[in-house]
Coordinates of C-alpha atoms in Angstrom, one line a residue:
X1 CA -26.0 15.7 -27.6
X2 CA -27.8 13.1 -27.1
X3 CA -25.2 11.0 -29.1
X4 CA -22.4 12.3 -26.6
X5 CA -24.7 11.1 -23.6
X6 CA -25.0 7.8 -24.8
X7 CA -21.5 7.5 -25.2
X8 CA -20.2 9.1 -21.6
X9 CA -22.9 6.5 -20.1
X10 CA -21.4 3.7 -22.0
X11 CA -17.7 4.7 -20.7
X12 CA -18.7 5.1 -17.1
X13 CA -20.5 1.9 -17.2
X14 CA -17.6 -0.1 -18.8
X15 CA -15.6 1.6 -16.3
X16 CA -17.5 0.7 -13.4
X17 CA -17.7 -2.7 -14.7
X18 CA -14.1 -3.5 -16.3
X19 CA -12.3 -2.0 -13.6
X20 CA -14.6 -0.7 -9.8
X21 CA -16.3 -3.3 -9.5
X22 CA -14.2 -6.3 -9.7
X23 CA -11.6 -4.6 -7.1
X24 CA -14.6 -3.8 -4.4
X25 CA -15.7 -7.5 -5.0
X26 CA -12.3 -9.0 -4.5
X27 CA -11.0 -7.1 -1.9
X28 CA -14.4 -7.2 -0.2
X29 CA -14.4 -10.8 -0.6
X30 CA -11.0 -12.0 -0.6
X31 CA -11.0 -13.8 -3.8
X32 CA -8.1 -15.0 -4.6
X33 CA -5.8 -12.8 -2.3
X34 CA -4.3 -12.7 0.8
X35 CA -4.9 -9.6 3.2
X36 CA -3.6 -12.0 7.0
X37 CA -1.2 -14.3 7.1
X38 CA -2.0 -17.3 9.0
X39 CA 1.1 -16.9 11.5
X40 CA 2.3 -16.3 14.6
X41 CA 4.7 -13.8 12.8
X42 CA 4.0 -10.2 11.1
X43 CA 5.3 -9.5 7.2
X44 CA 6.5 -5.7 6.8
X45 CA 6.1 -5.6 2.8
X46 CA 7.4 -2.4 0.4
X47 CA 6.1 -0.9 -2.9
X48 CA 7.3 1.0 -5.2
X49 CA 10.9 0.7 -5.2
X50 CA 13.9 -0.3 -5.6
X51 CA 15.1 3.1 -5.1
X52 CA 18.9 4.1 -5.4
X53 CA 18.5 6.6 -2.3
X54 CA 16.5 4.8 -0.2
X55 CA 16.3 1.0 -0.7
X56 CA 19.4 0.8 0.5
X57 CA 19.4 2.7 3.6
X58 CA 16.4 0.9 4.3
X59 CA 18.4 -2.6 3.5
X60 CA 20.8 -1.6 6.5
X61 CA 18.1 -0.8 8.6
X62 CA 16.4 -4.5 8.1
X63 CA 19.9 -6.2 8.2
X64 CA 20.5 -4.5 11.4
X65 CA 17.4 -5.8 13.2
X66 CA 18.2 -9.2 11.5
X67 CA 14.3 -8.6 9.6
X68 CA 14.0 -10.4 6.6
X69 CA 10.7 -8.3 4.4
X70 CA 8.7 -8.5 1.3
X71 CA 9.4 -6.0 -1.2
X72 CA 7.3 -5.8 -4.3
X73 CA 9.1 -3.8 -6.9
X74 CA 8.3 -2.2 -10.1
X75 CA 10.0 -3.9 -13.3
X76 CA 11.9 -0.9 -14.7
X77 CA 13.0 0.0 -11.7
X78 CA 14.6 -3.3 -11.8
X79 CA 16.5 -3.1 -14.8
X80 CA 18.0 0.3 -13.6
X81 CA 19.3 -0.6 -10.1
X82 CA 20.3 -4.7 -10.1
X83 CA 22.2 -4.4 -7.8
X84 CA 20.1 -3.5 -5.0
X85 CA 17.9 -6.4 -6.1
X86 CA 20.8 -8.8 -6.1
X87 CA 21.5 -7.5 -2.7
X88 CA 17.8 -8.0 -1.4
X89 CA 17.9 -11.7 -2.8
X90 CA 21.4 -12.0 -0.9
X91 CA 19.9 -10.7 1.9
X92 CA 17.1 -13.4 2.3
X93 CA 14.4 -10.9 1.0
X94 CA 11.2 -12.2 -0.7
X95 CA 10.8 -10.3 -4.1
X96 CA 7.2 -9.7 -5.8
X97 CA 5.9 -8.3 -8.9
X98 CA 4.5 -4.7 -8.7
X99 CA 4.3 -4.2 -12.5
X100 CA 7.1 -3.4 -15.0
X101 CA 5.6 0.4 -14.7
X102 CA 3.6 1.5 -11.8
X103 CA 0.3 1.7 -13.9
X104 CA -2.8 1.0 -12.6
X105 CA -4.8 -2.3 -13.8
X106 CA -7.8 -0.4 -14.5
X107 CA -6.7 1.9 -17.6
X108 CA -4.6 -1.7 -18.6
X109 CA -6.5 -4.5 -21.1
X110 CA -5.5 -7.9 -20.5
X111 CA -2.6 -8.5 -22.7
X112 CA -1.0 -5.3 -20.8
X113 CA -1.2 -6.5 -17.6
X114 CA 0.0 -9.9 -19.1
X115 CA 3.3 -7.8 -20.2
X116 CA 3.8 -6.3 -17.1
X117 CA 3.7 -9.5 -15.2
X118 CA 5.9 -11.3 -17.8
X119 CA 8.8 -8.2 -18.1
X120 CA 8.5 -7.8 -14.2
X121 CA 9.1 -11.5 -13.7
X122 CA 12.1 -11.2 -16.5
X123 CA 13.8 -8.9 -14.6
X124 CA 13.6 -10.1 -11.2
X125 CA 15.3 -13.7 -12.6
X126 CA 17.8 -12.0 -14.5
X127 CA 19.2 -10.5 -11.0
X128 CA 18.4 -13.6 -8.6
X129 CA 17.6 -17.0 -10.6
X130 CA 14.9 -17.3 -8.0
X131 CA 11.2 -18.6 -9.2
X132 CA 8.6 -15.2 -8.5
X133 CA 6.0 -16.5 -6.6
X134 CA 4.1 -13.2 -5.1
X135 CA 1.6 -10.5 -7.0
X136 CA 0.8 -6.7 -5.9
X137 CA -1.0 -4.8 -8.1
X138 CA -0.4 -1.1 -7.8
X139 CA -3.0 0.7 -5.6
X140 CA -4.5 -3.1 -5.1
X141 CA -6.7 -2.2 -8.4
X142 CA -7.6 -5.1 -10.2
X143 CA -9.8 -5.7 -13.5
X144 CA -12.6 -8.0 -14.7
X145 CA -9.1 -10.5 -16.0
X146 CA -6.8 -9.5 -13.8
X147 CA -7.2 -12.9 -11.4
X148 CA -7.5 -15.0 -14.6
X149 CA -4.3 -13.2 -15.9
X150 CA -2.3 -13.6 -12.7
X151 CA -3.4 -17.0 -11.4
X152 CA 0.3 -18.5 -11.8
X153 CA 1.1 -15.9 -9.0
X154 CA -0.2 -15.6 -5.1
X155 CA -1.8 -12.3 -4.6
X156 CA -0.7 -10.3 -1.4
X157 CA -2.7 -7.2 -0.5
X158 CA -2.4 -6.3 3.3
X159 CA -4.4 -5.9 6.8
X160 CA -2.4 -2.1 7.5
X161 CA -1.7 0.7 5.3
X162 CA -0.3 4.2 6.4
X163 CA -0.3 6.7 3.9
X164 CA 3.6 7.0 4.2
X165 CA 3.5 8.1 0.7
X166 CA 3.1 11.3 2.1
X167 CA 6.1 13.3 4.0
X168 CA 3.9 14.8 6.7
X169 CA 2.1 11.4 7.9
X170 CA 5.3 9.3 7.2
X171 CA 7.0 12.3 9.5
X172 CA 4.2 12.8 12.3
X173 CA 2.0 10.3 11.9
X174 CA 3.3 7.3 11.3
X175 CA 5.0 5.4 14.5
X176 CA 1.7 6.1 16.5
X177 CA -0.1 3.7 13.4
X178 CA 2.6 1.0 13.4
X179 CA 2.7 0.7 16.9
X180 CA -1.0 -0.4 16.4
X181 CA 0.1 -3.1 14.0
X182 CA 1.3 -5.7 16.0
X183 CA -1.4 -8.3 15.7
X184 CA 0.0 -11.8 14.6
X185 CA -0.3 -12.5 10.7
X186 CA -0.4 -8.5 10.2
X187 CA 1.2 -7.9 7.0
X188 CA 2.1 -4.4 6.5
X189 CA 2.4 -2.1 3.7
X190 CA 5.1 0.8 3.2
X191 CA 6.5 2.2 0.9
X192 CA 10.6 2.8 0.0
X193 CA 10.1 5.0 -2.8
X194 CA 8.7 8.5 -3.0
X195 CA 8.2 8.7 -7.1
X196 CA 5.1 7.5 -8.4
X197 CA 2.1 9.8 -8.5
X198 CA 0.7 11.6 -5.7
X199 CA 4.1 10.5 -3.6
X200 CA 6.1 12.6 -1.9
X201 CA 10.0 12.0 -3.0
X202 CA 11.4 12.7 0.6
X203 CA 8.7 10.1 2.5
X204 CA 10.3 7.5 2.5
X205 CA 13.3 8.7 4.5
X206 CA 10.8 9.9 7.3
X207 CA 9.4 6.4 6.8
X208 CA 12.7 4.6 7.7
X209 CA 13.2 6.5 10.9
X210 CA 9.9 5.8 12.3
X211 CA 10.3 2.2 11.1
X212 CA 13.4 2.1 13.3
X213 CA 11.9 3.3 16.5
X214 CA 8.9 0.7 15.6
X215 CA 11.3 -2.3 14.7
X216 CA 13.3 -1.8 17.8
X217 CA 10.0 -1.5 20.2
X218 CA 8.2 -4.7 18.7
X219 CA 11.3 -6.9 18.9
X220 CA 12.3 -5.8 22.0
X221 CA 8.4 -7.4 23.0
X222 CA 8.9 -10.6 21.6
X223 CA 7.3 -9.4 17.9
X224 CA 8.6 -12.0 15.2
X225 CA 8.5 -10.9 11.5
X226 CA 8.2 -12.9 8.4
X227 CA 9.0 -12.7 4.9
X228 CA 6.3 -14.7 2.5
X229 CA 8.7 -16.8 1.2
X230 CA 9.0 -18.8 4.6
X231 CA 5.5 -19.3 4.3

């Protein structure tokens, strides 16, 4: 028993350690990431996607508002719909690095975050021929490497989040928040795929409808938006 003690201790603490700790400190800090942008303008960023349903409904929506965006995708997802990513590039889109699988960095050791970064990249060039420049890790979890690991990239995390992973905030809940967000060098996060864990799959249609109503408010103000890459 006491054996089995030692040993739960020692994974908590290399836990807490490996992986807590160094994602309080930099996102308390800001080491090495970004949560403003130092503009007049406000970036609308996406994770999670592309998906075939949604990503492109929500690529209409952005074209028709003449809003260029930030969408950090996940690597497999990549390989399975190019198209949508050749589109986004076409588009005037900035694309980022969200993983090759939407795994958290704390259950990954260096050399798998390494992969991730490297395959995500792969893909991405195979569909645009454009250097990736931009780094979200999912959930914004880094580990004790994970700035080492990722220095080539700029990290983006964000001043808003929603919840519009979930149907019933991105449904009810979710124009009354982004009409909130509206403060220059905002950059926001959402979300235009509903199939990692914990996510609703129908959200992100709810979320494209709200974002509508919220695109068509703030631009009708004067409200500029930005995508990183005309940083």
């Amino acid at each position: 028993m006491k054996i089995l003690c030692l040993r739960i201790g020692f994974m908590i603490l290399f836990i807490l350690v490996y992986a807590i700790l160094p994602t309080v400190l930099i996102r308390i800090n800001g080491w090495g990431i970004k949560k403003r942008l130092q503009s007049e303008k406000i970036a609308i960023t996406f994770d999670d996607g592309p998906n075939p349903i949604y990503t492109p409904q929500l690529l209409d929506l952005l074209k028709k508002y003449g809003v260029k965006a930030t969408f950090f995708v996940v690597g497999s997802k990549v390989d399975r719909y190019p198209e949508i990513i050749k589109r986004m590039s076409e588009e005037g889109h900035t694309i980022g690095i969200h993983h090759f699988h939407h795994v958290s960095s704390w259950i990954c050791s260096p050399f798998r975050i390494k992969r991730e970064l490297a395959l995500t990249e792969q893909a991405i060039n195979g569909c645009t021929n454009e250097k990736v420049t931009f780094y979200r890790p999912p959930w914004g979890h880094f580990n004790l490497f994970s700035l080492i690991i990722s220095k080539p990239y700029k990290k983006i995390m964000w001043s808003h989040i929603f919840g519009d992973w979930k149907a019933e905030k991105a449904k009810d809940g979710l124009l009354k928040e982004l009409r909130t967000a509206v403060e220059p060098g905002s950059i926001l996060l959402l979300h235009d795929c509903g199939e990692t864990l914990g996510a609703d799959q129908d959200a992100p249609g709810y979320m494209i409808k709200n974002l509508e109503i919220y695109l068509k408010e703030a631009m009708a103000k004067g409200t500029k938006f930005i995508t990183l890459k005309e940083l």
